XYZ file of C-alpha atoms in Angstrom:
645
model
C 29.301 -2.452 36.898
C 29.687 0.051 39.731
C 27.895 3.374 39.340
C 28.387 5.814 42.185
C 26.561 8.998 43.054
C 28.144 12.107 41.585
C 25.976 14.683 43.356
C 25.664 14.635 47.124
C 23.206 16.855 48.927
C 22.788 15.463 52.422
C 24.761 13.618 55.028
C 23.300 10.747 56.987
C 24.447 7.520 58.542
C 21.098 5.715 58.445
C 20.125 3.426 55.590
C 17.123 4.360 53.460
C 15.856 5.099 49.972
C 13.969 8.046 48.493
C 10.193 7.960 48.984
C 9.552 7.396 45.271
C 10.989 3.920 45.675
C 8.074 2.279 47.425
C 5.426 -0.388 46.903
C 3.326 -0.146 43.689
C 5.841 2.086 41.908
C 6.244 2.236 38.143
C 9.719 2.498 36.610
C 10.391 3.983 33.180
C 10.987 1.425 30.448
C 13.804 1.581 27.883
C 15.945 3.978 29.951
C 18.569 3.429 32.646
C 16.737 3.466 35.989
C 18.169 5.729 38.688
C 17.801 4.514 42.282
C 19.119 6.571 45.180
C 19.129 6.815 48.934
C 21.381 7.076 51.975
C 23.764 4.853 53.889
C 27.011 5.008 55.793
C 29.821 6.577 53.721
C 31.895 4.071 51.791
C 29.377 1.237 52.083
C 28.519 -0.884 49.047
C 24.880 -0.783 47.946
C 23.255 -3.318 45.615
C 19.935 -2.802 43.819
C 18.114 -5.730 42.199
C 15.010 -5.788 39.990
C 14.142 -9.148 38.485
C 17.279 -10.446 36.786
C 18.881 -7.003 36.615
C 21.120 -5.499 39.277
C 23.498 -2.609 39.869
C 26.097 -1.861 42.535
C 27.360 1.456 43.879
C 29.335 2.949 46.739
C 27.924 5.482 49.171
C 29.620 8.858 48.896
C 31.333 10.595 51.856
C 28.206 12.695 52.292
C 26.127 9.570 52.863
C 24.242 9.532 49.586
C 24.296 6.775 46.952
C 22.915 6.623 43.434
C 23.017 3.618 41.125
C 21.494 2.957 37.711
C 19.771 -0.278 36.805
C 20.042 -1.220 33.114
C 17.148 -0.240 30.874
C 14.279 -2.745 30.972
C 11.285 -3.506 28.798
C 7.737 -3.049 30.061
C 6.662 -5.752 32.465
C 6.105 -6.862 36.014
C 5.225 -7.344 38.730
C 8.730 -7.279 40.165
C 10.216 -7.102 43.612
C 13.009 -4.562 43.976
C 15.565 -4.944 46.737
C 18.062 -2.345 47.903
C 20.785 -3.735 50.150
C 23.426 -1.843 52.107
C 23.864 -1.752 55.858
C 20.107 -2.342 55.828
C 17.672 -3.824 53.349
C 14.623 -2.342 51.630
C 12.186 -4.609 49.780
C 9.761 -2.945 47.379
C 6.809 -5.003 46.136
C 4.356 -4.903 43.242
C 6.699 -2.964 40.967
C 6.045 -2.531 37.247
C 8.080 -1.156 34.358
C 6.242 1.002 31.842
C 5.755 4.699 31.115
C 6.266 7.419 33.749
C 5.060 11.015 33.488
C 5.121 13.947 35.887
C 1.897 15.946 36.213
C 2.215 19.348 37.824
C 0.771 22.843 38.056
C -1.798 24.626 40.170
C -5.386 23.919 41.226
C -6.698 22.518 37.956
C -3.985 19.854 38.059
C -4.550 19.360 41.791
C -8.315 18.970 41.136
C -9.170 15.433 42.205
C -11.146 12.780 40.406
C -13.662 12.828 43.284
C -14.944 16.164 41.936
C -14.697 15.373 38.222
C -17.656 14.880 35.896
C -16.585 11.388 34.903
C -16.117 9.983 38.441
C -18.766 7.260 38.184
C -17.594 6.132 34.751
C -13.989 6.196 35.903
C -14.757 4.052 38.958
C -16.308 1.412 36.716
C -13.248 1.211 34.464
C -10.220 1.208 36.730
C -7.125 -0.828 35.999
C -4.373 -1.327 38.593
C -1.734 -0.938 35.891
C -2.403 2.829 36.036
C -0.767 4.253 39.153
C -0.107 7.588 40.786
C 2.451 8.902 43.250
C 1.081 11.993 44.994
C 3.633 14.364 46.491
C 2.625 15.865 49.832
C 2.607 19.669 49.842
C 5.743 21.256 51.230
C 7.852 24.397 50.816
C 11.546 25.094 51.233
C 14.000 27.908 50.508
C 16.681 25.338 49.681
C 16.615 22.167 47.573
C 15.555 19.130 49.590
C 16.679 15.545 49.228
C 13.291 13.855 49.448
C 9.545 14.301 49.338
C 6.751 12.691 51.306
C 4.245 10.698 49.299
C 3.121 7.257 48.216
C 2.136 5.229 45.179
C -1.406 3.923 44.700
C -2.755 1.592 42.038
C -6.007 2.691 40.441
C -9.116 1.164 41.991
C -12.622 2.416 42.777
C -11.385 3.192 46.290
C -8.222 5.094 45.335
C -8.882 7.166 42.224
C -10.964 9.757 44.067
C -7.763 11.269 45.442
C -5.926 11.154 42.101
C -5.293 14.254 40.011
C -8.201 14.065 37.571
C -6.205 15.420 34.619
C -3.221 13.219 35.422
C -5.419 10.163 35.756
C -7.309 10.844 32.512
C -3.973 11.234 30.718
C -2.657 7.996 32.219
C -5.843 6.053 31.477
C -5.758 7.105 27.841
C -2.112 6.135 27.454
C -2.780 2.748 29.022
C -5.767 2.093 26.749
C -3.552 2.718 23.706
C -0.166 1.349 24.798
C -1.201 -1.515 27.099
C 1.846 -0.999 29.300
C 1.874 0.085 32.963
C 1.536 3.839 33.453
C 2.942 5.752 36.420
C 1.941 9.359 37.079
C 3.960 11.424 39.571
C 1.598 14.150 40.752
C 3.136 17.271 42.287
C 0.953 20.384 42.318
C -0.333 23.178 44.541
C -3.413 25.292 43.887
C -3.085 29.024 43.361
C 0.649 28.950 42.718
C 2.787 30.865 40.243
C 5.333 29.415 37.820
C 8.285 31.093 39.551
C 7.560 28.974 42.634
C 8.314 25.927 40.467
C 11.551 27.396 39.047
C 15.013 27.296 40.613
C 16.461 30.500 42.027
C 19.605 30.292 39.896
C 17.524 30.116 36.724
C 15.448 33.134 37.773
C 18.638 35.127 38.307
C 19.898 34.634 34.741
C 16.949 35.921 32.687
C 16.451 39.710 32.370
C 12.697 39.092 32.296
C 12.771 37.423 35.725
C 15.649 39.088 37.575
C 13.156 41.324 39.366
C 11.566 38.194 40.838
C 14.972 36.951 41.921
C 15.989 40.287 43.435
C 12.801 40.605 45.487
C 13.186 37.054 46.746
C 16.833 37.561 47.638
C 15.960 40.681 49.635
C 13.195 38.844 51.485
C 15.493 35.948 52.362
C 18.025 38.363 53.810
C 15.411 40.036 56.020
C 15.224 38.836 59.600
C 11.897 37.153 60.491
C 10.998 39.553 63.320
C 7.975 41.564 64.399
C 5.287 38.982 63.603
C 2.999 40.133 66.435
C 3.338 43.739 65.285
C 2.565 42.671 61.737
C -0.613 40.841 62.781
C -1.791 43.885 64.739
C -1.112 46.194 61.795
C -2.945 43.866 59.408
C -6.058 43.814 61.572
C -6.185 47.622 61.595
C -5.441 47.861 57.881
C -8.097 45.294 56.919
C -10.864 47.346 58.559
C -9.897 50.246 56.281
C -8.947 48.376 53.111
C -12.045 46.133 53.196
C -14.485 48.095 55.368
C -17.500 46.201 54.054
C -16.167 42.937 55.491
C -13.982 43.886 58.444
C -15.806 47.021 59.556
C -18.317 46.978 62.430
C -21.575 45.235 61.524
C -24.407 43.395 63.248
C -24.177 39.795 62.070
C -27.918 39.181 62.058
C -27.592 36.569 59.299
C -25.671 34.361 61.712
C -28.568 34.038 64.136
C -30.174 30.679 64.691
C -33.702 32.061 64.237
C -32.877 34.320 61.285
C -35.348 33.800 58.426
C -33.419 32.546 55.382
C -36.445 31.195 53.518
C -35.908 33.646 50.650
C -32.236 32.722 50.166
C -31.081 30.891 47.064
C -29.783 27.298 47.097
C -25.987 26.977 46.920
C -24.332 23.870 45.539
C -21.011 23.100 47.177
C -18.212 23.692 46.398
C -19.601 27.139 45.535
C -17.572 29.502 43.347
C -18.264 33.230 43.431
C -19.517 34.604 40.092
C -16.549 35.454 37.895
C -17.450 39.147 37.733
C -18.124 39.539 41.475
C -15.845 40.548 44.333
C -17.414 41.078 47.727
C -19.262 39.275 50.516
C -21.699 36.356 50.352
C -23.447 34.659 53.273
C -23.994 30.891 53.391
C -26.265 29.038 55.813
C -26.898 25.387 56.530
C -29.406 23.903 58.980
C -28.383 20.634 60.610
C -30.660 18.482 62.751
C -28.765 16.551 65.403
C -29.552 13.964 68.003
C -28.333 14.625 71.526
C -25.522 12.152 70.956
C -24.458 13.815 67.696
C -24.532 17.260 69.283
C -22.253 16.088 72.061
C -19.862 14.210 69.761
C -19.299 16.952 67.163
C -16.400 19.089 68.376
C -15.104 20.455 65.058
C -16.496 22.138 61.957
C -14.604 21.575 58.685
C -15.307 23.684 55.603
C -12.323 22.973 53.360
C -10.500 25.907 51.787
C -12.193 29.270 51.207
C -10.796 32.009 48.966
C -10.233 34.637 50.450
C -11.587 35.272 53.991
C -14.380 33.957 56.175
C -16.160 34.471 59.477
C -17.938 31.325 60.622
C -20.758 31.004 63.146
C -22.631 28.167 64.832
C -26.013 29.015 66.335
C -25.142 32.704 66.179
C -21.773 32.425 67.927
C -18.529 32.969 66.028
C -16.391 29.828 66.099
C -13.553 30.970 63.848
C -12.299 33.277 61.143
C -9.477 33.256 58.617
C -7.863 36.388 57.209
C -4.451 37.652 56.081
C -2.859 36.848 59.431
C -3.215 33.135 58.643
C -0.464 31.752 56.378
C -1.794 30.929 52.898
C -5.252 32.158 53.966
C -6.580 31.834 50.416
C -5.998 28.077 50.408
C -5.973 27.282 54.137
C -8.219 24.402 55.183
C -10.852 25.724 57.605
C -11.284 23.534 60.683
C -12.794 25.296 63.671
C -13.334 23.985 67.210
C -16.828 24.020 68.700
C -17.184 24.670 72.401
C -19.043 22.046 74.451
C -22.729 22.843 74.748
C -22.941 25.097 71.680
C -24.590 22.415 69.568
C -28.035 21.276 70.692
C -30.307 18.353 70.033
C -32.587 19.341 67.164
C -32.053 22.352 64.900
C -28.575 23.889 64.562
C -27.497 26.575 62.108
C -24.072 27.022 60.533
C -23.486 30.434 58.943
C -20.422 31.397 56.913
C -19.706 34.962 55.844
C -17.236 34.633 52.959
C -15.363 37.427 51.227
C -13.407 37.567 47.986
C -11.217 40.610 47.374
C -10.142 39.939 43.797
C -10.033 37.205 41.202
C -11.713 33.827 41.749
C -13.295 33.183 45.138
C -15.480 30.821 47.119
C -15.300 27.316 48.575
C -12.491 25.568 46.719
C -12.361 22.086 48.262
C -14.651 19.217 47.360
C -18.108 18.854 48.855
C -16.877 15.979 50.978
C -14.574 18.386 52.855
C -17.564 19.977 54.613
C -18.192 18.126 57.864
C -19.617 18.730 61.328
C -17.610 16.277 63.362
C -17.964 13.101 61.288
C -21.282 14.174 59.775
C -21.254 15.140 56.083
C -22.819 18.571 55.546
C -22.000 19.223 51.895
C -25.627 19.378 50.741
C -28.517 21.698 51.529
C -26.744 25.049 51.755
C -28.329 28.433 51.037
C -26.712 31.716 50.050
C -27.386 35.445 49.899
C -25.201 38.197 48.482
C -24.429 40.799 51.137
C -22.814 43.221 48.752
C -20.037 43.966 46.300
C -16.624 44.983 47.534
C -16.406 48.626 48.559
C -13.350 50.780 47.862
C -10.768 51.220 50.629
C -11.130 54.161 52.998
C -8.971 57.182 52.092
C -6.644 56.608 55.049
C -6.180 52.872 54.445
C -2.627 53.275 53.238
C -0.528 50.477 51.736
C -0.877 46.855 52.808
C 1.420 46.012 55.741
C 4.328 43.854 54.622
C 4.976 40.643 56.484
C 8.404 40.426 58.138
C 8.869 37.181 56.317
C 6.678 35.232 53.950
C 9.451 33.012 52.709
C 7.541 29.840 53.561
C 4.677 30.798 51.256
C 4.116 28.340 48.389
C 4.232 31.277 45.975
C 7.646 32.422 47.171
C 10.091 31.962 44.271
C 11.631 28.471 44.034
C 9.864 27.134 47.136
C 7.949 24.393 45.337
C 10.802 23.640 42.972
C 12.995 23.056 46.031
C 10.522 20.971 48.022
C 8.251 19.228 45.508
C 10.186 18.957 42.225
C 13.946 18.911 42.798
C 13.811 15.851 45.117
C 12.126 13.818 42.353
C 15.153 14.066 40.071
C 16.684 12.127 38.425
C 13.841 9.566 38.514
C 13.597 8.136 35.025
C 10.587 9.588 33.202
C 9.171 9.916 29.718
C 7.975 13.497 30.157
C 5.746 15.973 31.984
C 2.315 17.559 31.643
C 1.616 21.023 33.047
C -1.674 22.767 33.879
C -0.941 26.209 35.303
C -1.094 29.850 34.317
C -4.153 31.343 35.965
C -1.953 32.831 38.691
C 0.450 34.325 36.128
C -2.166 35.759 33.763
C -1.621 39.335 34.909
C 2.013 38.948 33.803
C 1.310 36.994 30.639
C 4.075 38.541 28.554
C 6.669 37.698 31.200
C 5.375 34.102 31.089
C 6.799 33.785 27.561
C 10.231 33.804 29.247
C 9.373 32.398 32.663
C 7.837 29.121 31.507
C 10.709 28.251 29.129
C 13.108 28.983 31.995
C 11.199 26.583 34.202
C 11.176 23.873 31.538
C 14.929 24.224 30.987
C 15.465 24.011 34.730
C 13.440 20.813 35.025
C 15.189 19.232 32.066
C 18.526 20.176 33.589
C 18.001 18.464 36.936
C 16.446 15.298 35.482
C 19.381 14.930 33.063
C 17.323 13.089 30.449
C 17.676 15.521 27.586
C 14.840 17.658 26.274
C 12.133 15.352 27.574
C 8.548 16.003 26.389
C 6.712 18.820 28.153
C 3.054 19.341 27.294
C 1.028 22.343 28.392
C -2.698 22.797 28.982
C -3.830 26.114 27.557
C -6.161 28.046 29.859
C -9.852 27.288 29.422
C -12.513 29.845 28.640
C -13.565 31.579 31.866
C -15.460 34.621 33.138
C -18.354 36.485 31.576
C -18.471 36.538 27.784
C -18.020 40.132 26.630
C -18.609 41.012 22.983
C -16.835 44.332 23.509
C -13.622 42.790 24.823
C -10.720 42.803 22.374
C -7.846 42.817 24.870
C -7.468 40.176 27.564
C -4.722 39.106 29.944
C -6.057 35.551 29.787
C -5.857 35.615 25.993
C -2.272 36.844 26.253
C -1.460 34.032 28.685
C -2.904 31.503 26.223
C -0.763 33.081 23.513
C 2.295 32.686 25.733
C 1.422 29.031 26.331
C 1.117 28.417 22.601
C 4.435 30.214 22.054
C 6.177 27.976 24.599
C 4.413 24.919 23.226
C 6.357 25.340 19.981
C 9.709 24.833 21.723
C 11.477 21.531 20.942
C 9.598 18.552 22.376
C 6.792 20.729 23.712
C 3.122 20.975 22.817
C -0.091 22.694 23.845
C -3.527 21.176 24.410
C -6.350 23.620 23.728
C -9.430 23.527 25.985
C -10.958 26.843 24.933
C -14.302 25.076 24.383
C -14.818 23.142 27.634
C -14.404 25.732 30.376
C -17.055 27.115 32.715
C -17.651 30.882 32.685
C -18.581 30.804 36.375
C -15.975 28.373 37.676
C -12.217 28.607 37.311
C -12.155 24.856 37.999
C -14.218 23.274 35.201
C -15.177 19.715 36.104
C -14.538 18.185 32.677
C -11.036 16.876 33.249
C -11.322 13.752 31.109
C -11.195 15.713 27.850
C -8.240 17.717 29.167
C -6.207 14.618 29.958
C -7.153 12.902 26.719
C -6.164 15.919 24.612
C -2.772 15.895 26.307
C -2.557 12.169 25.614
C -3.193 12.802 21.912
C -0.036 14.912 21.794
C 2.000 12.199 23.489
C 0.537 9.456 21.312
C 1.584 11.293 18.154
C 4.905 12.828 19.186
C 6.296 10.196 21.572
C 4.600 6.954 20.626
C 4.269 7.670 16.883
C 0.597 6.769 16.577
C -1.403 8.043 13.628
C -3.773 10.327 15.528
C -4.709 13.976 15.149
C -3.085 15.758 18.026
C -4.142 19.361 17.552
C -7.111 21.437 16.596
C -6.978 23.877 13.678
C -4.209 26.425 14.120
C -3.107 29.519 12.239
C -0.756 28.855 9.337
C -0.863 31.916 7.075
C -2.958 34.886 6.005
C -3.569 36.674 2.719
C -5.386 39.964 2.175
C -7.244 41.043 -0.944
C -8.968 44.380 -0.548
C -11.431 44.069 2.317
C -11.205 40.271 2.417
C -8.840 38.257 4.610
C -8.218 34.575 3.958
C -6.822 32.652 6.912
C -5.246 29.285 6.155
C -5.260 26.747 8.985
C -3.235 23.592 9.568
C -4.695 20.514 11.304
C -7.936 21.553 9.626
C -9.199 18.329 8.057
C -12.992 18.373 7.988
C -13.072 21.976 9.187
C -16.532 22.775 10.553
C -18.440 24.414 13.370
C -19.966 22.579 16.295
C -23.401 24.127 15.803
C -23.611 24.370 12.011
C -23.522 28.147 12.195
C -20.878 30.477 10.792
C -17.546 30.538 12.662
C -17.520 32.959 15.569
C -14.874 34.855 17.573
C -12.913 36.252 14.587
C -12.014 39.945 14.732
C -10.168 42.136 12.218
C -8.472 45.515 12.520
C -7.002 48.107 10.198
C -3.984 50.325 10.658
C -5.918 52.210 13.352
C -5.657 49.082 15.568
C -9.375 49.166 16.308
C -10.946 45.733 16.393
C -14.294 44.770 14.894
C -16.062 41.438 14.653
C -15.770 39.762 11.275
C -18.184 37.698 9.242
C -16.515 34.319 8.698
C -17.037 31.649 6.053
C -15.359 28.234 5.852
C -13.748 27.344 2.519
C -11.925 24.020 2.745
C -9.092 24.492 5.221
C -9.415 28.270 5.130
C -11.677 30.817 6.769
C -12.608 33.919 4.767
C -13.209 37.077 6.814
C -14.866 40.388 6.017
C -16.117 43.332 8.053
C -17.998 46.359 6.788
C -16.298 48.347 9.553
C -12.786 47.510 8.325
C -12.377 48.198 4.588
C -8.597 47.695 4.717
C -7.815 44.967 7.251
C -4.236 44.305 8.314
C -4.596 41.967 11.315
C -6.745 39.136 12.652
C -7.434 37.796 16.115
C -9.354 34.653 16.963
C -10.715 33.724 20.377
C -9.005 36.730 21.955
C -11.222 37.156 25.017
C -11.396 35.769 28.546
C -14.337 33.649 27.458
C -14.597 33.617 23.656
C -17.700 31.999 22.199
C -15.845 29.668 19.842
C -17.314 26.982 17.603
C -14.596 26.108 15.048
C -13.274 22.520 15.133
C -11.729 19.884 12.888
C -13.176 16.466 12.075
C -11.831 15.078 15.361
C -13.782 17.683 17.304
C -10.638 19.458 18.485
C -11.114 23.223 18.842
C -9.184 25.808 16.885
C -6.266 27.383 18.739
C -6.771 31.066 19.624
C -4.295 33.248 17.747
C -3.329 36.751 16.693
C -1.491 37.891 13.571
C -0.551 41.350 14.851
C 2.640 42.239 16.695
C 1.134 45.204 18.501
C 1.979 45.829 22.174
C 0.173 43.634 24.679
C -1.579 44.939 27.779
C 0.700 42.845 30.029
C 3.926 43.667 28.212
C 5.414 45.904 30.911
C 4.208 43.982 33.948
C 6.854 42.285 36.044
């Protein structure tokens, strides 16, 4: 049977295949298997895998696409693609393939996860991961850069920890090869992963499309003038960091004995924006001092000034593209390092939101010498308000290469993967969209529809990680953008073939990147095991089903509530009730079978209930499987993010 490409995106005369088709790959079982690449127009291309083969003809644009017949799980196979050239792909298996995508918590590698040592002792090469290299584009690309790796103690450190935990759990249950295609970028928004055409069709996102269209039409001129304006503006907008100051803390002989220890990677406290100093003393031999010519610190969010022995060796601010996630690697002039004591000092600043060192400890190096341990820190001060004459932030002449520019990651890191045969996708993102949580109720479904459209495999499964608990617990907080984002994720998770994994109980109030990724991946796997592989497992924690009111008492009925209990044996926490005045008060809660009975002396006539509706709710309600109850609200009152676009 001859199956030719119907969509052509690039013209080339050289023979080759897409990067996904490489050694150690996993192909999706029980579905036709798309294979594509490039050759001279009109040339016949044959693809063989085991006893199966398919033939196609290269289109006039130079692109071919053929479909191998569906295969059962198995391997290893050798795949050959033959046209004017020949590509041989070894160690190929057929099994289950899933995409894992999102922002930094999906990008978070196994090397930094809590279960690293246990994971290294239990690797199986039948679990594999293709990691897409970061890239941006204003137009859809034909291919990505990346490679497959089979799980081993030497390889899993670079794997997405959530993706790997998900894949490991599937393999332990299904006993078929598992392939994870990892494509993520820390700090990115959902619109960056959504096609421009889709953004243009939804009234909730047309403002995003219109701003992007205007930016793309602007000529990329005046970059030098922009940099100069930014430097002036920064001294007024952030005078505490960029204003004139004697950097005494950078000095080699400065006394830091009273400073506190700092474990790397260090995250700024959740409720702090401002400047923190970090120092590290390194003893070097004469040979080491001569050999070390670079200082690597990984990424720092937002800005830094870095010193060695009192001399500034580099700084990163808004004039550096993607400054908030840029990898710091500074050159050290010959002779600056000495035999004996040397001091590295980093003055780091966070203007808003999460901040600090965001790469793994192993990213910190002086030359080839690891320097991730033994750091000290001291708070310089909280962020000061801008000066009265600061004015608005200068606008870059063009930031269209930014990973957060609409559609850039969709074009460069998602679109080229289609139509690789997959079972589904898992998604851990939302922190960067929390301030526009209500818009996310439309934006994320748009993105999912877009992905399903380009992969052309129907409404494939799409499972979402709900944001973890984060930031300081506040008993007076009854409105929260993060709670609204979680609500949006739950809303989207009820779309056909979607689901939401709740992790409201395993976050870290001081770290937006909690290190427990095994539980995250395994909770996602529970959803897949039940909905896609039809296993008899509980796949959700207790969730709101209905509510009845009798006088001052509210009875909340929960589904997925078998063995309903609390983790600490105390009464359920984090329930609030309100009357018609819309003023929230904490409720006393009592478990009664699969229901929770609520009362509050402050609310004699309750009309609405919220559960877990804070940035960091102190929850304790679980079912017999230990899965936490899903945060919820029963009211339809306006949200604090409702008008944000």
